[in-house]
């Protein structure tokens, strides 16, 4: 049994949707048929149920690289083979509005981040698996949802993001800022499981709009979660 997710093999599905906010994980679990709470140790809520007849797990990964690294490693040990991060991101394109969808085509993070502990400071490839990326894009386009594709920046210091920092990221071509995709995609490439990331825009960092909490974003949740869940079903494991 892993040290943090108190579960056994068989408790976790091969397909997993990950979110950082426990409230969002509870909301997602309600979209499953017959969800069962597998573990709640250390706040890492983990539910397994079915979606359109297929087993899917929804799990909380907490905040930041170290936290999602633990969860991804332990879910992989428990049999997960596809993981999609479903979260929120600050938008870096002026036209982005609340609830718009960002699908990450890659991710990067600060030097000295969690992945540097794995790589001894060598660059770590952090791109989504092609079939995961394609499935997410195809599902979003099928719904005619506004989608922004591009790399995201996984920050390690939520309260250190100043105006100059935001402008620098925008000029470099990043489309959003969040905190975990870089670590998830990097570990996926190292361990050999499939991964991707989809985000709802929770605020616009360029226009400095208010950051919406999970409760306020709930009106956009069903649409975005439907994209993620249906994309998971498309992916071969």
Short mmCIF file of C-alpha atoms in Angstrom, two decimals:
data_model
loop_
_atom_site.label_atom_id
_atom_site.label_comp_id
_atom_site.label_asym_id
_atom_site.label_seq_id
_atom_site.Cartn_x
_atom_site.Cartn_y
_atom_site.Cartn_z
CA UNK A 1 0.00 0.00 0.00
CA UNK A 2 1.34 3.47 -0.86
CA UNK A 3 2.18 5.79 2.01
CA UNK A 4 -0.31 8.55 1.20
CA UNK A 5 -3.16 7.10 -0.88
CA UNK A 6 -4.39 4.26 1.32
CA UNK A 7 -5.66 1.94 -1.38
CA UNK A 8 -4.92 -1.40 -2.95
CA UNK A 9 -4.43 -2.41 -6.57
CA UNK A 10 -7.86 -2.77 -8.06
CA UNK A 11 -9.22 0.22 -6.15
CA UNK A 12 -7.90 2.64 -8.78
CA UNK A 13 -8.95 2.61 -12.43
CA UNK A 14 -6.52 2.74 -15.33
CA UNK A 15 -8.01 6.12 -16.34
CA UNK A 16 -7.74 8.94 -13.80
CA UNK A 17 -8.94 12.54 -13.71
CA UNK A 18 -6.88 14.66 -11.29
CA UNK A 19 -7.86 17.95 -9.64
CA UNK A 20 -6.17 20.01 -6.96
CA UNK A 21 -9.22 21.26 -5.07
CA UNK A 22 -10.99 18.68 -2.85
CA UNK A 23 -14.32 20.45 -3.46
CA UNK A 24 -13.83 20.09 -7.21
CA UNK A 25 -12.98 16.40 -6.77
CA UNK A 26 -16.25 15.91 -4.88
CA UNK A 27 -18.14 17.65 -7.70
CA UNK A 28 -16.45 15.47 -10.30
CA UNK A 29 -17.18 12.31 -8.32
CA UNK A 30 -20.90 13.15 -8.50
CA UNK A 31 -20.65 12.84 -12.29
CA UNK A 32 -19.64 9.19 -11.92
CA UNK A 33 -22.03 6.29 -11.57
CA UNK A 34 -21.81 4.55 -8.17
CA UNK A 35 -18.72 6.49 -6.98
CA UNK A 36 -16.89 4.86 -4.09
CA UNK A 37 -14.54 6.74 -1.77
CA UNK A 38 -11.28 4.78 -2.05
CA UNK A 39 -9.11 6.96 0.18
CA UNK A 40 -9.21 10.29 1.99
CA UNK A 41 -5.90 10.02 3.81
CA UNK A 42 -4.04 13.36 4.11
CA UNK A 43 -6.82 15.04 2.15
CA UNK A 44 -6.00 13.17 -1.08
CA UNK A 45 -9.62 12.32 -1.84
CA UNK A 46 -9.84 9.43 -4.30
CA UNK A 47 -13.08 8.11 -5.77
CA UNK A 48 -13.62 5.31 -8.27
CA UNK A 49 -16.81 4.76 -10.21
CA UNK A 50 -17.97 4.34 -13.78
CA UNK A 51 -18.62 6.82 -16.57
CA UNK A 52 -20.56 5.62 -19.61
CA UNK A 53 -19.85 2.08 -18.44
CA UNK A 54 -16.06 2.50 -18.05
CA UNK A 55 -14.19 2.61 -14.73
CA UNK A 56 -12.68 6.00 -13.94
CA UNK A 57 -10.98 7.33 -10.84
CA UNK A 58 -11.15 10.95 -9.71
CA UNK A 59 -8.37 11.99 -7.35
CA UNK A 60 -7.16 15.08 -5.52
CA UNK A 61 -3.50 15.99 -6.11
CA UNK A 62 -3.21 18.98 -3.80
CA UNK A 63 -1.20 22.11 -4.57
CA UNK A 64 2.16 22.31 -6.33
CA UNK A 65 4.77 20.02 -7.82
CA UNK A 66 5.75 18.01 -4.72
CA UNK A 67 2.13 17.15 -4.00
CA UNK A 68 1.14 16.03 -7.49
CA UNK A 69 4.41 14.08 -7.78
CA UNK A 70 3.44 11.98 -4.76
CA UNK A 71 -0.08 11.41 -6.05
CA UNK A 72 0.99 10.57 -9.61
CA UNK A 73 3.67 8.14 -8.44
CA UNK A 74 1.27 6.35 -6.08
CA UNK A 75 -1.59 6.18 -8.56
CA UNK A 76 0.81 4.69 -11.09
CA UNK A 77 1.84 2.06 -8.54
CA UNK A 78 -1.86 1.31 -8.02
CA UNK A 79 -2.42 0.71 -11.73
CA UNK A 80 -3.30 4.08 -13.26
CA UNK A 81 -2.05 4.34 -16.85
CA UNK A 82 -3.68 7.55 -18.11
CA UNK A 83 -3.86 10.72 -16.01
CA UNK A 84 -5.42 14.02 -17.02
CA UNK A 85 -5.02 17.08 -14.84
CA UNK A 86 -8.30 18.97 -14.71
CA UNK A 87 -7.82 22.33 -13.08
CA UNK A 88 -7.85 26.09 -13.34
CA UNK A 89 -5.32 28.47 -14.82
CA UNK A 90 -4.73 32.19 -14.99
CA UNK A 91 -5.09 33.30 -18.59
CA UNK A 92 -2.28 35.11 -20.39
CA UNK A 93 -4.20 36.11 -23.52
CA UNK A 94 -6.24 39.32 -23.17
CA UNK A 95 -9.33 37.83 -24.85
CA UNK A 96 -9.63 34.93 -22.39
CA UNK A 97 -12.79 34.91 -20.28
CA UNK A 98 -14.00 32.95 -17.27
CA UNK A 99 -14.62 29.31 -18.09
CA UNK A 100 -12.72 29.33 -21.39
CA UNK A 101 -10.76 26.14 -21.98
CA UNK A 102 -6.98 25.85 -22.13
CA UNK A 103 -5.47 22.57 -23.32
CA UNK A 104 -1.75 22.33 -22.65
CA UNK A 105 0.52 21.46 -25.55
CA UNK A 106 3.46 21.51 -23.15
CA UNK A 107 4.55 22.83 -19.78
CA UNK A 108 7.59 24.25 -18.08
CA UNK A 109 8.45 25.35 -14.57
CA UNK A 110 11.13 27.15 -12.57
CA UNK A 111 14.67 25.88 -12.19
CA UNK A 112 15.06 23.88 -9.01
CA UNK A 113 11.48 22.62 -9.10
CA UNK A 114 10.35 19.13 -8.12
CA UNK A 115 11.45 17.56 -11.41
CA UNK A 116 15.03 18.69 -10.82
CA UNK A 117 15.14 16.18 -7.95
CA UNK A 118 14.46 13.44 -10.49
CA UNK A 119 16.73 14.67 -13.25
CA UNK A 120 19.67 16.14 -11.30
CA UNK A 121 19.03 19.41 -13.17
CA UNK A 122 18.97 17.93 -16.69
CA UNK A 123 16.03 19.25 -18.74
CA UNK A 124 12.95 17.06 -18.36
CA UNK A 125 10.63 16.62 -21.37
CA UNK A 126 7.17 17.73 -20.29
CA UNK A 127 4.76 17.37 -23.17
CA UNK A 128 1.39 15.60 -23.14
CA UNK A 129 0.95 12.22 -24.74
CA UNK A 130 -0.19 12.76 -28.31
CA UNK A 131 -3.31 10.61 -28.05
CA UNK A 132 -4.34 12.35 -24.83
CA UNK A 133 -3.84 15.78 -26.37
CA UNK A 134 -5.76 14.77 -29.51
CA UNK A 135 -8.63 13.29 -27.51
CA UNK A 136 -9.00 16.46 -25.43
CA UNK A 137 -8.91 18.70 -28.50
CA UNK A 138 -11.32 16.51 -30.46
CA UNK A 139 -13.85 16.46 -27.61
CA UNK A 140 -13.66 20.22 -27.14
CA UNK A 141 -14.07 20.89 -30.86
CA UNK A 142 -17.01 18.49 -31.06
CA UNK A 143 -18.78 20.70 -28.52
CA UNK A 144 -17.80 23.88 -30.39
CA UNK A 145 -16.20 25.22 -27.22
CA UNK A 146 -13.71 28.09 -27.32
CA UNK A 147 -10.32 26.45 -26.81
CA UNK A 148 -6.85 27.93 -26.41
CA UNK A 149 -3.93 25.62 -27.21
CA UNK A 150 -0.41 26.32 -26.04
CA UNK A 151 2.21 25.83 -23.35
CA UNK A 152 1.47 26.59 -19.70
CA UNK A 153 3.83 27.72 -16.97
CA UNK A 154 3.74 25.79 -13.69
CA UNK A 155 4.65 28.30 -11.03
CA UNK A 156 5.88 27.36 -7.56
CA UNK A 157 5.09 30.64 -5.76
CA UNK A 158 1.45 31.69 -5.99
CA UNK A 159 1.93 35.04 -4.22
CA UNK A 160 5.11 36.00 -6.07
CA UNK A 161 3.47 36.60 -9.45
CA UNK A 162 3.97 40.30 -10.19
CA UNK A 163 3.05 42.32 -13.25
CA UNK A 164 6.52 42.05 -14.80
CA UNK A 165 6.45 38.28 -14.36
CA UNK A 166 3.10 38.00 -16.12
CA UNK A 167 4.26 40.15 -19.03
CA UNK A 168 7.44 38.10 -19.40
CA UNK A 169 5.48 34.85 -19.59
CA UNK A 170 3.07 36.33 -22.12
CA UNK A 171 5.91 37.51 -24.36
CA UNK A 172 7.50 34.06 -24.22
CA UNK A 173 4.32 32.50 -25.62
CA UNK A 174 2.76 30.89 -22.56
CA UNK A 175 -1.03 30.88 -22.63
CA UNK A 176 -1.71 30.18 -18.96
CA UNK A 177 -0.24 29.87 -15.47
CA UNK A 178 -0.96 27.06 -13.03
CA UNK A 179 1.15 24.97 -10.63
CA UNK A 180 1.23 21.24 -11.44
CA UNK A 181 1.17 20.31 -15.15
CA UNK A 182 4.95 20.46 -15.58
CA UNK A 183 5.51 17.91 -12.84
CA UNK A 184 2.74 15.57 -13.99
CA UNK A 185 3.81 15.57 -17.64
CA UNK A 186 7.47 15.14 -16.71
CA UNK A 187 6.81 12.17 -14.43
CA UNK A 188 4.53 10.63 -17.05
CA UNK A 189 7.33 10.75 -19.62
CA UNK A 190 9.79 9.23 -17.16
CA UNK A 191 7.51 6.47 -15.86
CA UNK A 192 5.85 5.65 -19.16
CA UNK A 193 2.20 6.43 -18.50
CA UNK A 194 0.01 8.75 -20.58
CA UNK A 195 -0.91 12.24 -19.40
CA UNK A 196 -2.41 15.54 -20.43
CA UNK A 197 -3.90 18.69 -18.94
CA UNK A 198 -7.05 20.74 -19.45
CA UNK A 199 -7.92 23.94 -17.60
CA UNK A 200 -10.79 26.32 -17.04
CA UNK A 201 -9.73 29.95 -17.02
CA UNK A 202 -10.29 31.22 -13.48
CA UNK A 203 -8.96 34.75 -14.02
CA UNK A 204 -7.17 36.82 -16.65
CA UNK A 205 -3.72 37.81 -15.45
CA UNK A 206 -3.21 40.30 -18.26
CA UNK A 207 -6.42 42.20 -17.50
CA UNK A 208 -6.04 41.51 -13.75
CA UNK A 209 -9.55 40.14 -13.27
CA UNK A 210 -10.75 38.61 -10.01
CA UNK A 211 -9.77 35.00 -9.28
CA UNK A 212 -12.95 32.90 -9.12
CA UNK A 213 -13.19 30.16 -6.45
CA UNK A 214 -14.36 26.63 -7.23
CA UNK A 215 -17.93 27.44 -6.20
CA UNK A 216 -18.18 30.30 -8.71
CA UNK A 217 -16.62 28.19 -11.47
CA UNK A 218 -19.17 25.43 -10.97
CA UNK A 219 -21.32 26.90 -13.74
CA UNK A 220 -18.54 25.97 -16.21
CA UNK A 221 -17.63 22.66 -14.58
CA UNK A 222 -20.07 20.30 -16.28
CA UNK A 223 -19.03 21.39 -19.79
CA UNK A 224 -15.29 21.19 -19.09
CA UNK A 225 -15.55 17.96 -17.13
CA UNK A 226 -17.58 16.36 -19.90
CA UNK A 227 -14.73 17.11 -22.30
CA UNK A 228 -12.20 15.54 -19.95
CA UNK A 229 -14.25 12.45 -19.08
CA UNK A 230 -15.21 11.70 -22.68
CA UNK A 231 -11.60 12.24 -23.78
CA UNK A 232 -10.43 9.68 -21.23
CA UNK A 233 -12.75 7.11 -22.80
CA UNK A 234 -11.13 7.65 -26.21
CA UNK A 235 -7.62 6.78 -24.96
CA UNK A 236 -6.33 3.24 -25.24
CA UNK A 237 -4.67 1.82 -22.13
#
